Coordinates of C-alpha atoms in Angstrom, one line a residue:
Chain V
X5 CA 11.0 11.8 21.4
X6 CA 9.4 12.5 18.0
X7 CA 5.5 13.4 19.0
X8 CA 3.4 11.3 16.9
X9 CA 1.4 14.0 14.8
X10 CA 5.0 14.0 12.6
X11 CA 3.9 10.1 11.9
X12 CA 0.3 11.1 11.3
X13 CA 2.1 14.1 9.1
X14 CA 4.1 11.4 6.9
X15 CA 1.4 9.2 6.9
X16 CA -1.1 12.0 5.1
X17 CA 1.7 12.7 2.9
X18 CA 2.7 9.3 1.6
X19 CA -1.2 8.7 1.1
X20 CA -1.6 11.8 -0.6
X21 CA 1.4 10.9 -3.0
X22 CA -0.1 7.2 -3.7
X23 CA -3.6 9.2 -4.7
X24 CA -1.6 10.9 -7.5
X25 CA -0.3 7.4 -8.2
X26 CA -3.1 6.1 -8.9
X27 CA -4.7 9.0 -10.9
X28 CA -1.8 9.7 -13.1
X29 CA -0.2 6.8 -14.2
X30 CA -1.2 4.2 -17.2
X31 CA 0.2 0.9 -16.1
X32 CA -2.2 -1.0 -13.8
X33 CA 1.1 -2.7 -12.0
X34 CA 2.1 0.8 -11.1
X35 CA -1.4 2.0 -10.4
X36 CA -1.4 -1.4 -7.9
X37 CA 2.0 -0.4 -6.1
X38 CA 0.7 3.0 -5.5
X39 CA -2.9 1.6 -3.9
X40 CA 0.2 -0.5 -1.7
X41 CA 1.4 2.7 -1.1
X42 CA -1.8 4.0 0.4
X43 CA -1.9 1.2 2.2
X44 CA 0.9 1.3 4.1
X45 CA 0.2 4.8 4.7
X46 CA -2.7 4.1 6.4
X47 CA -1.0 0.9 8.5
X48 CA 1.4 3.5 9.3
X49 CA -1.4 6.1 10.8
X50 CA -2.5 3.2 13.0
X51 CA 0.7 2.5 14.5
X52 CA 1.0 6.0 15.5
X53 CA -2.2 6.1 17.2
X54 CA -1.9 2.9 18.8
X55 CA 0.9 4.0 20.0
X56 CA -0.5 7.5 21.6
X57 CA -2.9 5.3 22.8
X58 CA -0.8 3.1 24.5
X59 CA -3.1 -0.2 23.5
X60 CA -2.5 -2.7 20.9
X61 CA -5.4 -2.7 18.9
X62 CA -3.9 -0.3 16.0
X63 CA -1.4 -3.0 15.7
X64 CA -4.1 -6.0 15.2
X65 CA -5.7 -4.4 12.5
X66 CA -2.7 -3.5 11.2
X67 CA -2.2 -7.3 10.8
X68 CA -5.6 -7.9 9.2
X69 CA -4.3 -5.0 6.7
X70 CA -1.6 -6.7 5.8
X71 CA -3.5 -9.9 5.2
X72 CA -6.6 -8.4 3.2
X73 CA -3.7 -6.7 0.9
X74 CA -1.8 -9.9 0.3
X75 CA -5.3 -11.5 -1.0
X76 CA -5.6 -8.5 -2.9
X77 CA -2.0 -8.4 -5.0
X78 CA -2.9 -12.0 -5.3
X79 CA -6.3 -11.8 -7.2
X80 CA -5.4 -8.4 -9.1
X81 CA -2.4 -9.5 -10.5
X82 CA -4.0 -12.6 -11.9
X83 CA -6.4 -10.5 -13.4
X84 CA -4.6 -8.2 -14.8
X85 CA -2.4 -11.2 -16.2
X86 CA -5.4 -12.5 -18.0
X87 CA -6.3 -9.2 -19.4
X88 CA -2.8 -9.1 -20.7
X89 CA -3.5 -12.6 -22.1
X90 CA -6.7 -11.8 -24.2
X91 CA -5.4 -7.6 -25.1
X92 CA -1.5 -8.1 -25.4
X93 CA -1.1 -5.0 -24.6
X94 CA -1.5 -3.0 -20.8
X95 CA -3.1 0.0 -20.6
X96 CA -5.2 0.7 -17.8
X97 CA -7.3 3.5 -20.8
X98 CA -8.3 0.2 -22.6
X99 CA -10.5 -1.3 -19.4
X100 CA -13.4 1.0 -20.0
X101 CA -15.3 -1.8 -20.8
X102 CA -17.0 -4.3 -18.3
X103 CA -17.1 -7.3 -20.7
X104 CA -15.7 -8.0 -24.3
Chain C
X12 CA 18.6 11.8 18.5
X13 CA 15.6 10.3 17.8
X14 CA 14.9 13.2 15.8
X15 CA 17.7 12.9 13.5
X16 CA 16.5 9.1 12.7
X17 CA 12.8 9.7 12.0
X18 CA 13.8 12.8 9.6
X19 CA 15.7 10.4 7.6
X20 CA 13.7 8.2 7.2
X21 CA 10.6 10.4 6.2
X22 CA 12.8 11.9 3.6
X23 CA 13.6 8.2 2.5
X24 CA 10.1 7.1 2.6
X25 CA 9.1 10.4 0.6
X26 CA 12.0 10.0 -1.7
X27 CA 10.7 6.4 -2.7
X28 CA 7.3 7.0 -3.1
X29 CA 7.9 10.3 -5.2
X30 CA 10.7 8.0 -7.5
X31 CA 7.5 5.4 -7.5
X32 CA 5.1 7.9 -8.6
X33 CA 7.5 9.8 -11.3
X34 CA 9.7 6.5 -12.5
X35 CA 8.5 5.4 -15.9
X36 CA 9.9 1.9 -15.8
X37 CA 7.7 -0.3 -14.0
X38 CA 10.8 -2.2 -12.5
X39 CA 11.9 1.2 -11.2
X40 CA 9.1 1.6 -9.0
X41 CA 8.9 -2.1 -7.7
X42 CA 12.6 -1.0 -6.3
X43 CA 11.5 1.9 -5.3
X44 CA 8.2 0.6 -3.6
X45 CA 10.5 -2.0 -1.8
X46 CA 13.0 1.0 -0.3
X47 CA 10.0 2.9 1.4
X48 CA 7.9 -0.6 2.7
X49 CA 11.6 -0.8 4.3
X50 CA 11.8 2.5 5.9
X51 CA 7.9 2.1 6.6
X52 CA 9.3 -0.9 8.5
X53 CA 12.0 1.6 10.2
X54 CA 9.4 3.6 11.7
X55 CA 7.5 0.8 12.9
X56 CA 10.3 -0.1 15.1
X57 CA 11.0 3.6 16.3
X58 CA 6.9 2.9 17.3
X59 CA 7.8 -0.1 19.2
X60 CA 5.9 -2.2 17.2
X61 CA 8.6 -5.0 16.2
X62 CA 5.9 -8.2 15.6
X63 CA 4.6 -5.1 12.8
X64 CA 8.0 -4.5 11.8
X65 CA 9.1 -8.2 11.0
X66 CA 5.7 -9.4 9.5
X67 CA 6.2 -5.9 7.0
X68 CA 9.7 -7.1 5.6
X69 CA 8.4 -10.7 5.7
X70 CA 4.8 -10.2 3.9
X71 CA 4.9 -7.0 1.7
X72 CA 8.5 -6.9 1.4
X73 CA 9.5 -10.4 0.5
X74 CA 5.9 -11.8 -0.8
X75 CA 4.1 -9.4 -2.3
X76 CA 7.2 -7.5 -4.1
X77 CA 8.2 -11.1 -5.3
X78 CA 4.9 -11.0 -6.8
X79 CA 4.7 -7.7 -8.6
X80 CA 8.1 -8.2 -9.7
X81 CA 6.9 -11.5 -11.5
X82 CA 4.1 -10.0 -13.1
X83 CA 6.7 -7.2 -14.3
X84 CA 8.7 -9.4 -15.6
X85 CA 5.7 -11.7 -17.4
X86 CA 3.9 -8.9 -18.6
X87 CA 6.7 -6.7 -19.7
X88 CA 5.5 -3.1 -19.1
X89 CA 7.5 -0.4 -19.8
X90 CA 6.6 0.3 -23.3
X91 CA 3.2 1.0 -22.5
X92 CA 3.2 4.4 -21.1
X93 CA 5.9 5.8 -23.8
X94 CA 3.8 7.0 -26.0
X95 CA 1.7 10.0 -26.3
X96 CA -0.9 10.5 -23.5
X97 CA -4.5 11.0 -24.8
X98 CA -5.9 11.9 -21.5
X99 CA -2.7 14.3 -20.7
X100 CA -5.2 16.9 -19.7
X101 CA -7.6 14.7 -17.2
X102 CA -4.3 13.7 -15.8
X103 CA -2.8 16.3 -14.5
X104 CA -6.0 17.3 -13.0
X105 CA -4.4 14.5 -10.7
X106 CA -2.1 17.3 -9.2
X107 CA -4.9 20.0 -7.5
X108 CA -6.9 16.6 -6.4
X109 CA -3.9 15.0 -4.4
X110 CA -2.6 19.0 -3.3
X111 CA -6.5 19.6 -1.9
X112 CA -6.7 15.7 0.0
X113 CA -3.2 16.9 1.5
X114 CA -4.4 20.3 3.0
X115 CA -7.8 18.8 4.2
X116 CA -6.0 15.9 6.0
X117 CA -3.2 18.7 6.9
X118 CA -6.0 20.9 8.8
X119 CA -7.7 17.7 10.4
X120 CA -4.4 17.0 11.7
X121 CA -3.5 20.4 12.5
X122 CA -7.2 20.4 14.5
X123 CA -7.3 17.7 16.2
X124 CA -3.2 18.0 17.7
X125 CA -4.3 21.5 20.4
X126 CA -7.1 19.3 22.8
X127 CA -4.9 16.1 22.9
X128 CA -3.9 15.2 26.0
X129 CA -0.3 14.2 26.8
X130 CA 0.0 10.4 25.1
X131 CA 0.4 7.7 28.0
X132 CA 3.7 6.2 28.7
X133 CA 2.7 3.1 28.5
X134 CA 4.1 0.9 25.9
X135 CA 1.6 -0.9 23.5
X136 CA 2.7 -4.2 24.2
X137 CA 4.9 -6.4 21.9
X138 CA 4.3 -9.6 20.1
X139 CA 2.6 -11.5 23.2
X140 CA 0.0 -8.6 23.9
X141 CA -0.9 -8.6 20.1
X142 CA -1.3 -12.5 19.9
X143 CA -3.6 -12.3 23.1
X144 CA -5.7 -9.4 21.0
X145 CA -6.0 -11.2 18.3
X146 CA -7.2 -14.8 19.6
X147 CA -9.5 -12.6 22.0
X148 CA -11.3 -9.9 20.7
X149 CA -10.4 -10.3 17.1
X150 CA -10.9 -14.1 17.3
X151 CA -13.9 -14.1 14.9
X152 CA -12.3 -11.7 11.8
X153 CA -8.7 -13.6 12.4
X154 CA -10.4 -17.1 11.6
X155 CA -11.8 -14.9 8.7
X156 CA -8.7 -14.2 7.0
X157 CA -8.1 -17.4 6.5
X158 CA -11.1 -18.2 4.6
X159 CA -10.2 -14.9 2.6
X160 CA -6.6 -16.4 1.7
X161 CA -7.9 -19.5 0.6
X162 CA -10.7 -17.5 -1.6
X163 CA -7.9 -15.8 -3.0
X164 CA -5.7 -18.8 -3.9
X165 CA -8.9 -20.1 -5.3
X166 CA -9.8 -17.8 -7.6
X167 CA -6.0 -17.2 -8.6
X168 CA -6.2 -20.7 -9.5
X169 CA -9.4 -19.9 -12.0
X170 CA -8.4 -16.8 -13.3
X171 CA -4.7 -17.9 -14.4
X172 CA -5.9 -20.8 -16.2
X173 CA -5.3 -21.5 -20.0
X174 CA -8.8 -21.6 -21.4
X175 CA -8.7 -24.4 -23.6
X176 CA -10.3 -23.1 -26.7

């Protein structure tokens, strides 16, 4: 039986690696995979605990995760589309501005 | 046994997030992003939680990947971080940030594991005890996500229309 700190373990490691992610790259597709990353890092940290716990609950919100990151891919890749439209070009260093 | 198992796929998961992180072609990382929300998937099932498991290969796996990979292949990426970095210097400050979040969430892990009592044996439930969870107590933000999809769709909609100009 693998004692469920080792999850908790991953789970801190795979967020930590999605911080970096986001912080070190340029492209705002990769910048969004690695905020998925964190994401699922996190999902994964409730499933360990729901399961120490023995109750359900970690799961559920797990599920409302998954939701609220499926409406988020949605809008930020449409944006990030139309920023591509207007710029031609993708670089998350050129969005320093709020309007244009 | 179950040993064995979980160590492989950490060092998968691991592996695939590092190849996300450090790949410079976008469409690299999409794969690679894929591989680990599969393994993530693995270890939901070694966590009994197989309605978790299924809706992770079903949602991020098959919808959301579709999706990036679209916009990877609209947008084509890949030249874009080629050449020289400007900010090389604010960038690698990157490295001591994610190092320092690791040990802090390292020692609250590390603190927390001594006082824990021994976890119950009682198994979380599967699909039905979930379903009963969340037309229950969870009734109220359940009906909520779907006003947040269709939000989404919505402004999807407005954003990703030609202006005609």
């Amino acid at each position: 039986m693998v004692p469920d700190i080792w999850y908790l373990a991953l789970s801190a490691l795979l967020f930590s690696i999605g911080v970096v992610g986001v912080i070190v790259r340029r492209n705002p597709l990769v910048i969004f995979m690695s905020i998925e990353l964190m994401l699922n890092a996190v999902n994964l940290s409730f499933v360990a605990f729901g399961h120490r716990l023995g109750s359900p609950d970690g799961q559920a919100l797990v599920f409302f995760v998954m939701a609220v990151a499926a409406a988020e891919v949605a809008v930020g890749l449409a944006i990030i589309v139309a920023i591509f439209r207007l710029r031609h070009r993708l670089s998350i260093d050129d969005l320093s501005v709020m309007r244009w | 046994m179950s040993v064995v198992v979980f160590a492989v796929l950490a060092l998968l998961a691991v592996g695939s997030a590092l190849g996300l992180v450090l790949k410079r072609n976008a469409i690299h990382g999409a794969l690679f992003l894929v591989v680990n929300l599969g393994t993530v998937a693995a270890l939901y099932l070694t966590l009994r939680a197989e309605f978790l498991a299924a809706a992770q290969v079903i949602v991020y796996a098959g919808a959301i990947m579709v999706l990036f990979v679209f916009a990877i292949m609209v947008l084509i990426p890949g030249k874009e971080e080629t050449g020289p970095d400007p900010r090389r210097p604010y960038r690698l400050l990157a490295i001591p940030v994610g190092a320092g979040l690791l040990l802090e969430l390292a020692l609250i892990i590390g603190s927390r594991s001594g006082r824990a009592a021994a976890p119950p044996t009682t198994p979380p439930g599967g699909v039905e005890a979930i379903g009963r969870l969340l037309f229950t107590d969870y009734l109220f933000p359940f009906e909520l996500t779907s006003v947040l999809l269709l939000a989404a769709m919505v402004g999807v909609l407005v954003l990703a229309r030609r202006r005609a100009t």
